[in-house]
Short mmCIF file of C-alpha atoms and ligand atoms in Angstrom, two decimals:
data_model
loop_
_atom_site.label_atom_id
_atom_site.label_comp_id
_atom_site.label_asym_id
_atom_site.label_seq_id
_atom_site.Cartn_x
_atom_site.Cartn_y
_atom_site.Cartn_z
CA MET A 7 -103.69 127.39 158.82
CA PRO A 8 -100.82 127.98 156.39
CA PRO A 9 -97.38 126.87 157.51
CA LEU A 10 -95.93 129.69 159.58
CA VAL A 11 -92.38 128.42 159.33
CA ASP A 12 -90.20 130.09 156.75
CA PRO A 13 -88.84 128.08 153.85
CA VAL A 14 -85.37 126.62 154.55
CA PRO A 15 -82.58 126.39 151.95
CA GLY A 16 -82.51 122.86 150.55
CA GLY A 17 -86.13 122.32 151.62
CA ASN A 18 -87.25 120.14 154.46
CA PRO A 19 -87.25 116.42 153.64
CA GLY A 20 -91.03 116.06 153.94
CA ASP A 21 -91.63 118.85 151.43
CA LEU A 22 -89.05 117.49 149.00
CA ALA A 23 -90.66 114.05 148.90
CA ARG A 24 -94.06 115.64 148.58
CA ALA A 25 -92.95 117.94 145.74
CA HIS A 26 -91.43 115.00 143.88
CA ALA A 27 -94.64 112.96 144.09
CA LEU A 28 -96.83 115.96 143.32
CA ALA A 29 -94.80 116.92 140.25
CA HIS A 30 -95.28 113.45 138.74
CA GLU A 31 -98.98 113.54 139.56
CA LEU A 32 -99.27 116.94 137.87
CA SER A 33 -97.45 115.69 134.80
CA ALA A 34 -99.79 112.69 134.58
CA GLN A 35 -102.71 115.12 134.65
CA GLY A 36 -101.29 117.04 131.69
CA VAL A 37 -99.71 119.90 133.63
CA ARG A 38 -96.63 121.15 131.78
CA GLY A 39 -95.71 124.15 133.90
CA ILE A 40 -96.26 125.86 137.22
CA VAL A 41 -96.96 129.57 137.65
CA LEU A 42 -95.17 130.98 140.71
CA ALA A 43 -97.01 134.12 141.76
CA PHE A 44 -96.46 137.03 144.11
CA VAL A 45 -97.97 140.50 144.33
CA ASP A 46 -95.75 143.56 144.25
CA THR A 47 -96.11 146.74 146.29
CA ALA A 48 -98.02 148.44 143.45
CA GLY A 49 -100.58 145.59 143.49
CA ILE A 50 -99.52 143.87 140.27
CA CYS A 51 -99.28 140.09 140.38
CA ARG A 52 -95.85 139.17 138.98
CA VAL A 53 -94.92 135.63 138.01
CA LYS A 54 -92.23 133.25 136.94
CA THR A 55 -92.97 129.79 135.62
CA VAL A 56 -91.10 126.51 135.76
CA PRO A 57 -91.77 123.23 133.94
CA TRP A 58 -93.27 120.50 136.12
CA GLN A 59 -89.83 118.97 136.60
CA GLY A 60 -88.79 122.22 138.25
CA LEU A 61 -91.21 121.94 141.17
CA GLN A 62 -88.98 119.97 143.50
CA PRO A 63 -85.89 122.13 142.84
CA ALA A 64 -88.07 125.21 143.42
CA VAL A 65 -89.19 123.84 146.79
CA ALA A 66 -85.57 123.02 147.64
CA TRP A 67 -83.76 126.16 146.48
CA GLY A 68 -86.38 128.57 145.21
CA VAL A 69 -86.42 130.25 141.83
CA GLY A 70 -84.39 133.42 141.31
CA MET A 71 -85.99 136.81 140.88
CA SER A 72 -84.69 140.31 141.43
CA PRO A 73 -85.85 142.26 144.50
CA VAL A 74 -86.39 145.21 142.17
CA PHE A 75 -90.08 144.31 141.83
CA ASP A 76 -90.75 145.66 145.32
CA THR A 77 -90.41 149.15 143.86
CA PHE A 78 -91.97 148.54 140.43
CA LEU A 79 -94.83 150.80 139.44
CA ALA A 80 -97.93 149.62 137.62
CA ASN A 81 -96.41 150.97 134.37
CA ASP A 82 -93.27 148.82 134.96
CA SER A 83 -90.95 151.70 135.70
CA ILE A 84 -88.85 151.49 138.84
CA VAL A 85 -88.45 153.81 141.81
CA ARG A 86 -85.91 153.51 144.60
CA THR A 87 -85.72 153.51 148.37
CA ASP A 88 -82.59 153.35 150.52
CA VAL A 89 -82.45 149.58 150.08
CA LEU A 90 -84.73 148.66 147.19
CA GLY A 91 -84.88 149.32 143.47
CA SER A 92 -81.25 148.73 142.60
CA PRO A 93 -80.30 146.28 139.84
CA ASP A 94 -78.22 144.29 142.35
CA GLY A 95 -79.21 141.23 144.30
CA ASP A 96 -81.40 138.20 143.95
CA LEU A 97 -84.22 136.55 145.86
CA ARG A 98 -85.58 133.01 145.84
CA LEU A 99 -89.26 132.37 145.13
CA VAL A 100 -90.36 129.33 147.15
CA PRO A 101 -93.78 127.86 146.26
CA ASP A 102 -96.22 126.96 149.03
CA LEU A 103 -97.20 123.37 148.25
CA ASP A 104 -100.31 123.63 150.44
CA ARG A 105 -101.72 126.16 147.98
CA LEU A 106 -100.68 124.54 144.71
CA VAL A 107 -103.68 124.26 142.37
CA VAL A 108 -104.17 122.92 138.85
CA LEU A 109 -105.55 125.86 136.85
CA ALA A 110 -108.88 124.85 135.37
CA GLY A 111 -108.99 127.95 133.16
CA GLN A 112 -105.48 127.41 131.75
CA PRO A 113 -105.00 123.82 130.62
CA GLY A 114 -101.41 122.68 131.03
CA TRP A 115 -100.74 124.94 134.00
CA ALA A 116 -100.70 124.74 137.77
CA TRP A 117 -100.29 127.71 140.10
CA ALA A 118 -98.78 128.39 143.51
CA PRO A 119 -98.16 131.50 145.60
CA VAL A 120 -94.60 131.98 146.81
CA ASP A 121 -92.74 133.29 149.81
CA ARG A 122 -89.63 135.22 148.94
CA VAL A 123 -86.45 134.50 150.86
CA THR A 124 -82.90 135.79 150.49
CA GLN A 125 -80.09 133.72 149.04
CA GLU A 126 -78.98 133.20 152.65
CA GLY A 127 -82.36 131.64 153.43
CA GLU A 128 -83.61 134.57 155.54
CA ARG A 129 -87.04 136.20 155.38
CA HIS A 130 -87.02 138.92 152.73
CA PRO A 131 -88.17 142.07 154.58
CA GLY A 132 -90.04 143.19 151.43
CA CYS A 133 -92.09 139.98 151.13
CA SER A 134 -95.71 140.93 151.70
CA ARG A 135 -96.85 137.32 152.15
CA THR A 136 -94.25 136.81 154.87
CA PHE A 137 -95.44 140.07 156.46
CA LEU A 138 -99.03 138.82 156.64
CA ARG A 139 -97.93 135.43 158.01
CA ARG A 140 -96.02 137.30 160.73
CA VAL A 141 -98.94 139.60 161.64
CA VAL A 142 -101.31 136.64 161.89
CA ALA A 143 -98.86 134.62 164.00
CA ASP A 144 -98.23 137.59 166.33
CA ALA A 145 -101.97 138.13 166.82
CA GLU A 146 -102.32 134.57 168.00
CA ASP A 147 -99.21 134.70 170.23
CA ARG A 148 -99.92 138.07 171.83
CA HIS A 149 -103.70 138.24 171.89
CA GLY A 150 -104.87 134.65 171.43
CA ILE A 151 -106.81 135.81 168.39
CA THR A 152 -107.27 134.11 165.05
CA PHE A 153 -109.12 135.48 162.04
CA LYS A 154 -111.39 134.47 159.23
CA ALA A 155 -111.16 136.64 156.16
CA GLY A 156 -112.66 136.99 152.72
CA ILE A 157 -112.00 139.37 149.84
CA GLU A 158 -114.88 140.24 147.54
CA ILE A 159 -113.89 140.42 143.90
CA GLU A 160 -115.64 142.92 141.63
CA TRP A 161 -114.65 143.14 137.99
CA THR A 162 -115.81 144.83 134.85
CA LEU A 163 -116.02 142.98 131.57
CA GLY A 164 -115.17 144.73 128.36
CA ARG A 165 -115.04 143.35 124.85
CA ALA A 166 -111.50 142.23 124.02
CA ALA A 167 -112.00 143.52 120.46
CA ALA A 168 -112.56 147.13 121.61
CA PRO A 169 -110.05 149.42 119.87
CA ALA A 170 -107.09 151.09 121.57
CA ASP A 171 -107.58 149.70 125.07
CA GLU A 172 -110.95 151.40 125.33
CA PHE A 173 -113.71 150.03 127.52
CA ALA A 174 -116.77 148.70 125.71
CA PRO A 175 -119.06 147.00 128.25
CA ALA A 176 -119.57 143.36 127.38
CA THR A 177 -123.18 143.37 128.54
CA SER A 178 -126.17 145.64 128.12
CA GLY A 179 -128.48 144.27 130.84
CA PRO A 180 -129.19 146.44 133.91
CA ALA A 181 -127.54 146.13 137.33
CA TYR A 182 -128.21 142.82 139.11
CA SER A 183 -130.48 141.84 136.21
CA ALA A 184 -131.56 138.47 134.94
CA ALA A 185 -130.88 139.96 131.51
CA ARG A 186 -127.18 140.43 132.28
CA GLN A 187 -126.94 137.04 133.97
CA THR A 188 -128.45 135.42 130.85
CA GLU A 189 -126.18 137.34 128.46
CA LEU A 190 -123.13 135.69 130.00
CA SER A 191 -124.71 132.42 131.06
CA ASP A 192 -122.06 130.11 129.55
CA TYR A 193 -119.21 132.30 130.77
CA THR A 194 -120.40 132.40 134.35
CA ALA A 195 -121.17 128.66 134.35
CA ASP A 196 -117.60 128.04 133.11
CA LEU A 197 -116.28 130.21 135.90
CA LEU A 198 -118.20 128.22 138.51
CA ALA A 199 -116.94 124.96 136.99
CA ALA A 200 -113.36 126.22 137.14
CA PHE A 201 -113.72 127.23 140.78
CA GLU A 202 -115.26 123.89 141.67
CA LYS A 203 -112.28 122.09 140.10
CA GLN A 204 -109.88 124.39 141.95
CA GLU A 205 -111.74 123.80 145.23
CA VAL A 206 -112.53 127.48 145.63
CA ALA A 207 -115.75 127.65 147.64
CA VAL A 208 -117.82 130.31 145.89
CA ALA A 209 -120.49 131.91 148.05
CA GLN A 210 -122.13 134.10 145.35
CA LEU A 211 -121.64 135.24 141.78
CA HIS A 212 -123.81 138.08 140.53
CA PRO A 213 -124.14 140.90 138.01
CA GLU A 214 -123.12 144.09 139.87
CA TYR A 215 -124.15 147.72 139.53
CA ALA A 216 -121.87 149.27 136.88
CA PRO A 217 -122.09 148.43 133.15
CA GLY A 218 -120.47 145.05 132.47
CA GLN A 219 -119.68 144.54 136.18
CA PHE A 220 -119.85 141.24 138.08
CA GLU A 221 -118.95 140.18 141.61
CA LEU A 222 -117.81 136.95 143.18
CA SER A 223 -117.50 136.22 146.88
CA THR A 224 -115.98 133.19 148.55
CA ASP A 225 -116.18 131.50 151.93
CA ALA A 226 -113.98 132.90 154.70
CA LEU A 227 -110.52 131.43 155.28
CA ASP A 228 -107.50 132.27 157.40
CA PRO A 229 -106.06 135.59 156.17
CA VAL A 230 -103.07 134.21 154.25
CA ALA A 231 -105.25 131.67 152.46
CA ALA A 232 -107.83 134.37 151.73
CA ALA A 233 -105.17 136.61 150.18
CA ASP A 234 -103.78 133.70 148.14
CA GLN A 235 -107.26 132.81 147.01
CA SER A 236 -108.04 136.34 145.86
CA VAL A 237 -104.97 136.20 143.59
CA LEU A 238 -105.98 132.78 142.26
CA VAL A 239 -109.58 133.88 141.65
CA ARG A 240 -108.38 136.82 139.54
CA GLN A 241 -105.99 134.60 137.55
CA THR A 242 -108.94 132.32 136.79
CA ILE A 243 -111.36 135.11 135.89
CA ARG A 244 -108.79 136.61 133.52
CA ALA A 245 -108.20 133.29 131.78
CA VAL A 246 -111.85 132.30 131.40
CA SER A 247 -112.78 135.82 130.23
CA GLN A 248 -110.16 135.67 127.50
CA LYS A 249 -111.68 132.47 126.12
CA TYR A 250 -114.96 134.28 125.62
CA GLY A 251 -113.45 137.28 123.85
CA LEU A 252 -113.87 139.30 127.04
CA ARG A 253 -111.39 141.42 128.91
CA ALA A 254 -111.61 141.56 132.69
CA SER A 255 -110.64 144.72 134.54
CA PHE A 256 -110.10 144.67 138.29
CA ALA A 257 -109.09 148.33 138.22
CA PRO A 258 -110.71 150.56 140.86
CA ALA A 259 -112.27 152.58 138.02
CA VAL A 260 -112.57 151.72 134.33
CA ALA A 261 -113.97 155.18 133.58
CA GLU A 262 -113.59 158.56 135.25
CA ARG A 263 -117.19 158.55 136.52
CA GLY A 264 -119.52 155.95 137.91
CA VAL A 265 -119.31 153.11 140.39
CA GLY A 266 -115.96 151.36 140.52
CA ASN A 267 -114.63 147.91 141.34
CA GLY A 268 -114.25 147.30 145.06
CA GLY A 269 -112.38 144.58 146.88
CA HIS A 270 -114.14 144.79 150.25
CA LEU A 271 -112.40 142.91 153.04
CA HIS A 272 -114.46 140.81 155.41
CA LEU A 273 -112.86 139.89 158.70
CA SER A 274 -113.92 138.24 161.93
CA LEU A 275 -111.94 137.75 165.14
CA TRP A 276 -112.07 134.43 166.95
CA ARG A 277 -110.82 133.33 170.36
CA ARG A 278 -110.77 129.64 171.26
CA GLY A 279 -113.21 128.87 168.46
CA VAL A 280 -115.68 131.61 169.42
CA ASN A 281 -116.62 134.42 167.04
CA LEU A 282 -116.04 137.73 168.87
CA HIS A 283 -118.60 139.52 166.69
CA ALA A 284 -121.58 137.59 168.08
CA GLY A 285 -122.99 136.68 171.47
CA GLY A 286 -121.21 139.56 173.27
CA ASP A 287 -122.52 142.31 175.54
CA ALA A 288 -121.66 145.24 173.28
CA ARG A 289 -123.63 146.70 170.39
CA TYR A 290 -125.28 144.25 168.00
CA GLY A 291 -123.94 141.33 169.98
CA MET A 292 -120.31 142.31 169.46
CA THR A 293 -117.80 141.69 172.23
CA ALA A 294 -115.78 144.56 173.70
CA ALA A 295 -112.77 143.18 171.79
CA ALA A 296 -114.58 143.40 168.44
CA GLU A 297 -115.73 146.95 169.21
CA SER A 298 -112.20 148.08 170.11
CA PHE A 299 -110.81 146.40 167.01
CA ILE A 300 -113.24 148.46 164.89
CA ALA A 301 -112.29 151.60 166.82
CA GLY A 302 -108.66 150.92 165.93
CA LEU A 303 -109.57 150.49 162.29
CA LEU A 304 -111.47 153.77 162.22
CA ALA A 305 -108.57 155.64 163.83
CA HIS A 306 -106.13 154.36 161.21
CA LEU A 307 -108.46 154.33 158.21
CA PRO A 308 -107.15 157.54 156.54
CA ALA A 309 -103.57 156.18 156.63
CA LEU A 310 -104.73 152.69 155.68
CA THR A 311 -106.10 153.97 152.39
CA ALA A 312 -102.49 154.34 151.18
CA VAL A 313 -102.37 150.54 151.41
CA THR A 314 -105.97 149.53 150.63
CA ALA A 315 -106.53 152.08 147.84
CA PRO A 316 -103.01 152.36 146.39
CA SER A 317 -103.59 153.60 142.86
CA PRO A 318 -104.29 157.10 141.56
CA ALA A 319 -107.34 155.40 140.01
CA SER A 320 -108.48 154.33 143.49
CA TYR A 321 -109.52 157.93 144.13
CA LEU A 322 -111.87 157.93 141.16
CA ARG A 323 -113.71 155.15 142.98
CA LEU A 324 -113.42 156.52 146.54
CA ARG A 325 -116.25 159.01 146.23
CA PRO A 326 -119.43 159.49 148.23
CA ALA A 327 -122.61 157.73 147.15
CA GLN A 328 -120.81 154.84 145.41
CA TRP A 329 -120.97 152.39 148.33
CA ALA A 330 -117.20 152.58 148.55
CA GLY A 331 -117.35 153.73 152.22
CA VAL A 332 -115.37 156.97 152.24
CA TYR A 333 -115.99 158.07 155.85
CA THR A 334 -114.38 157.12 159.16
CA ALA A 335 -117.63 155.77 160.54
CA TRP A 336 -119.28 152.43 161.15
CA GLY A 337 -122.84 151.24 160.95
CA ARG A 338 -124.83 148.04 160.93
CA GLU A 339 -125.29 147.05 157.30
CA THR A 340 -124.49 150.63 156.30
CA ARG A 341 -122.93 150.73 152.87
CA GLU A 342 -121.67 154.30 152.94
CA THR A 343 -119.58 154.01 156.12
CA GLY A 344 -115.96 152.87 155.94
CA ILE A 345 -116.77 149.94 158.20
CA ARG A 346 -119.97 147.96 157.78
CA VAL A 347 -120.89 145.75 160.70
CA VAL A 348 -122.43 142.53 159.42
CA THR A 349 -124.44 140.78 162.12
CA GLY A 350 -125.76 137.84 160.10
CA THR A 351 -129.16 136.25 160.28
CA THR A 352 -130.82 135.38 163.58
CA GLY A 353 -129.74 131.88 164.50
CA HIS A 354 -126.63 132.07 162.33
CA GLN A 355 -124.78 135.00 163.91
CA SER A 356 -122.08 133.02 165.66
CA HIS A 357 -121.06 131.71 162.26
CA GLU A 358 -121.67 134.74 160.06
CA ALA A 359 -121.08 137.95 162.02
CA ASN A 360 -118.06 139.92 160.79
CA LEU A 361 -116.89 143.36 159.80
CA GLU A 362 -116.45 144.67 156.29
CA VAL A 363 -113.80 147.23 155.34
CA LYS A 364 -115.14 149.02 152.28
CA PRO A 365 -112.46 151.49 151.13
CA VAL A 366 -110.40 148.66 149.66
CA ASP A 367 -109.95 147.93 145.98
CA LEU A 368 -108.21 145.28 143.94
CA ALA A 369 -105.20 147.41 143.12
CA ALA A 370 -104.28 146.70 146.75
CA ASN A 371 -101.75 144.00 147.46
CA PRO A 372 -104.06 141.69 149.47
CA TYR A 373 -101.27 140.59 151.83
CA LEU A 374 -100.34 144.17 152.70
CA ALA A 375 -103.99 145.20 152.97
CA LEU A 376 -105.00 142.37 155.31
CA GLY A 377 -101.83 142.69 157.38
CA CYS A 378 -102.27 146.43 157.85
CA VAL A 379 -106.00 146.14 158.57
CA ILE A 380 -105.23 143.56 161.26
CA ALA A 381 -102.40 145.67 162.72
CA ALA A 382 -104.70 148.73 162.86
CA GLY A 383 -107.50 146.79 164.54
CA LEU A 384 -105.17 145.17 167.06
CA ASP A 385 -103.89 148.61 168.02
CA GLY A 386 -107.46 149.50 169.05
CA LEU A 387 -107.93 146.17 170.78
CA ALA A 388 -104.68 146.47 172.76
CA SER A 389 -105.68 149.90 174.11
CA ALA A 390 -109.37 148.95 174.62
CA ALA A 391 -110.24 151.91 172.37
CA PRO A 392 -113.85 153.04 172.74
CA LEU A 393 -115.98 152.68 169.61
CA PRO A 394 -117.84 155.89 168.75
CA GLU A 395 -121.56 155.97 168.12
CA GLU A 396 -122.94 154.24 165.08
CA VAL A 397 -123.76 156.31 162.00
CA THR A 398 -126.88 155.27 160.15
CA ASP A 399 -127.93 156.44 156.70
CA ASP A 400 -125.41 158.39 154.64
CA PRO A 401 -122.58 160.00 156.67
CA GLY A 402 -122.29 162.51 153.81
CA ARG A 403 -125.56 164.04 155.07
CA LEU A 404 -124.11 165.04 158.43
CA VAL A 405 -123.61 168.79 158.73
CA PRO A 406 -119.90 169.62 159.15
CA ASP A 407 -120.11 170.44 162.88
CA GLU A 408 -121.92 167.24 163.64
CA ALA A 409 -119.44 165.23 161.59
CA VAL A 410 -116.54 166.75 163.54
CA ALA A 411 -118.29 166.15 166.87
CA ARG A 412 -118.85 162.50 165.96
CA GLY A 413 -115.33 161.97 164.62
CA VAL A 414 -116.57 161.37 161.08
CA ARG A 415 -113.88 162.31 158.56
CA ARG A 416 -113.90 162.04 154.80
CA LEU A 417 -111.10 159.70 153.73
CA PRO A 418 -108.25 161.12 151.63
CA THR A 419 -109.37 162.31 148.22
CA SER A 420 -106.06 161.63 146.49
CA LEU A 421 -103.21 159.16 146.75
CA ALA A 422 -100.87 161.99 147.74
CA HIS A 423 -103.10 162.82 150.74
CA ALA A 424 -103.31 159.17 151.72
CA VAL A 425 -99.51 158.95 151.69
CA ASP A 426 -99.31 162.04 153.92
CA GLU A 427 -101.52 160.22 156.44
CA PHE A 428 -99.53 157.01 156.09
CA ARG A 429 -96.22 158.76 156.72
CA GLU A 430 -97.51 159.93 160.10
CA ASP A 431 -98.89 156.54 161.14
CA GLU A 432 -96.32 154.89 163.40
CA VAL A 433 -98.48 151.84 164.04
CA LEU A 434 -98.75 150.89 160.37
CA ARG A 435 -95.14 151.76 159.62
CA THR A 436 -93.89 149.71 162.57
CA ALA A 437 -96.07 146.74 161.64
CA LEU A 438 -94.73 146.79 158.08
CA GLY A 439 -91.13 147.38 159.08
CA PRO A 440 -88.95 150.06 157.47
CA VAL A 441 -88.29 148.23 154.19
CA LEU A 442 -91.95 147.67 153.31
CA ALA A 443 -93.11 150.99 154.74
CA ASP A 444 -90.56 152.89 152.64
CA ALA A 445 -91.52 150.84 149.58
CA VAL A 446 -95.18 151.79 150.09
CA VAL A 447 -94.29 155.49 150.24
CA ALA A 448 -91.88 155.39 147.28
CA VAL A 449 -94.23 153.41 145.05
CA ARG A 450 -97.25 155.61 145.86
CA GLU A 451 -95.20 158.74 145.21
CA GLY A 452 -94.05 157.18 141.95
CA GLU A 453 -97.63 156.42 140.89
CA THR A 454 -98.68 159.98 141.73
CA ALA A 455 -95.82 161.38 139.64
CA ALA A 456 -96.63 158.99 136.79
CA VAL A 457 -100.07 160.53 136.31
CA ALA A 458 -99.14 164.17 136.88
CA GLY A 459 -100.80 166.22 134.18
CA LEU A 460 -103.39 163.57 133.29
CA ASP A 461 -107.07 164.41 133.65
CA GLU A 462 -109.44 161.93 135.30
CA ALA A 463 -110.21 160.16 132.03
CA GLY A 464 -106.47 159.80 131.47
CA VAL A 465 -105.95 158.34 134.95
CA ALA A 466 -108.75 155.80 134.43
CA ALA A 467 -107.27 154.83 131.05
CA ALA A 468 -103.74 154.53 132.46
CA TYR A 469 -104.75 151.84 134.98
CA ARG A 470 -107.79 150.30 133.23
CA TRP A 471 -106.14 147.02 132.26
CA LYS A 472 -103.26 146.88 134.73
CA TYR A 473 -104.78 144.92 137.60
N1 LIG B 526 -118.82 148.68 143.65
C1 LIG B 526 -118.85 149.23 144.96
C2 LIG B 526 -117.44 149.60 145.38
O1 LIG B 526 -116.76 150.14 144.66
C3 LIG B 526 -119.44 148.29 145.97
C4 LIG B 526 -120.85 147.83 145.76
C5 LIG B 526 -121.24 146.87 146.87
O2 LIG B 526 -121.53 147.29 147.98
O3 LIG B 526 -121.10 145.67 146.63
O4 LIG B 526 -116.96 149.39 146.42
MG1 LIG B 527 -120.46 144.48 145.39
#
């Protein structure tokens, strides 16, 4: 588990001694600087760096950065809420030493995610990592539940030499093909080597469906670690890609048509070391708690898309028949429902069984996405919400009356519609708190305004290389 205590001004003595020793170790290994990373509301990873000698002072006092980034848009313009977006103020970025990693793809650099605290040493209400730590801690306190989570990473590789930010697929081999795997054999082997050095446990790496697309999945971790890891994995993929003259896009859509890049969330609930998705009396071996959690997710899914699919480009991906899961429905191993129930292999269920949330992409801030998914599910669990009937095959084939009768809704088809749903969702807004909830609304409205007048090709191009 990550430390759930907030950073304290001056640092606690154990951390200071540890940072001092670690900094010298890093220097001896050739590390010159440390990347301090956080993800903003728009889903962009923003960083500051310090030389290795700056690690201990950063642990003690943090590194200054304006709170204005909470209302940055992907195009670096700034919107405002009642409390955010002004040029005033400062925050301290405090690295989490438990997550500090030497970057195998960027010689000379180490990396650490940060919590953001105020100059007075208080939690910053706009810090998404602090938000997720709080949601996870509350789930354990109130419900005795812990989680294992994983974020799948899909990305599309273009040729870095392509003119004018266009997308030229870096491979020509078909989906999932040996041909595509062979085309980028050295690249993918280098990626695996980098992850091994960084102690990222890769589960699978494969050529995906769309031209130039690959996917990497990792073993499940506690939610904060899983979110941190998804940021680290993307930093590594970007760096290794660049060495090969490739350009990695994690954008929901690199083109206006075709299958996009997903960032499916896998999650399982555990109580006293027991997986609640296996060995229970409910459907497919789920426990009643797991069923109600999924019911909560389905009820909040339209509003959740404002958090899990936060870019105008997300809605180029969120279309039927792309395995992006655009319906409020669940099914066992169903890839067109919003929630896919994964039961695992006979004999291995207690370890493997989990749920997958599909309408999530990698423009999403992973801390906000996981925190809101957990808050939505816990709302169902707390009220013992009944899980509707399973939907098999493609929910898009249900006739409208049947869809209504079964509670199957198409998810929002635009960011503006998702924000309308989010505005009405008291559970998500309360979980986030007013500062983050208002930032979500303001940033999404800003993104919508930023692409007004663009056609779909223009929207895809505007976000193609942002994430
Ligand atoms: N690329 C698809 C998406 O956008 C997912 C394909 C899969 O199921 O892995 O979500
Ligand atoms: Mg995939």
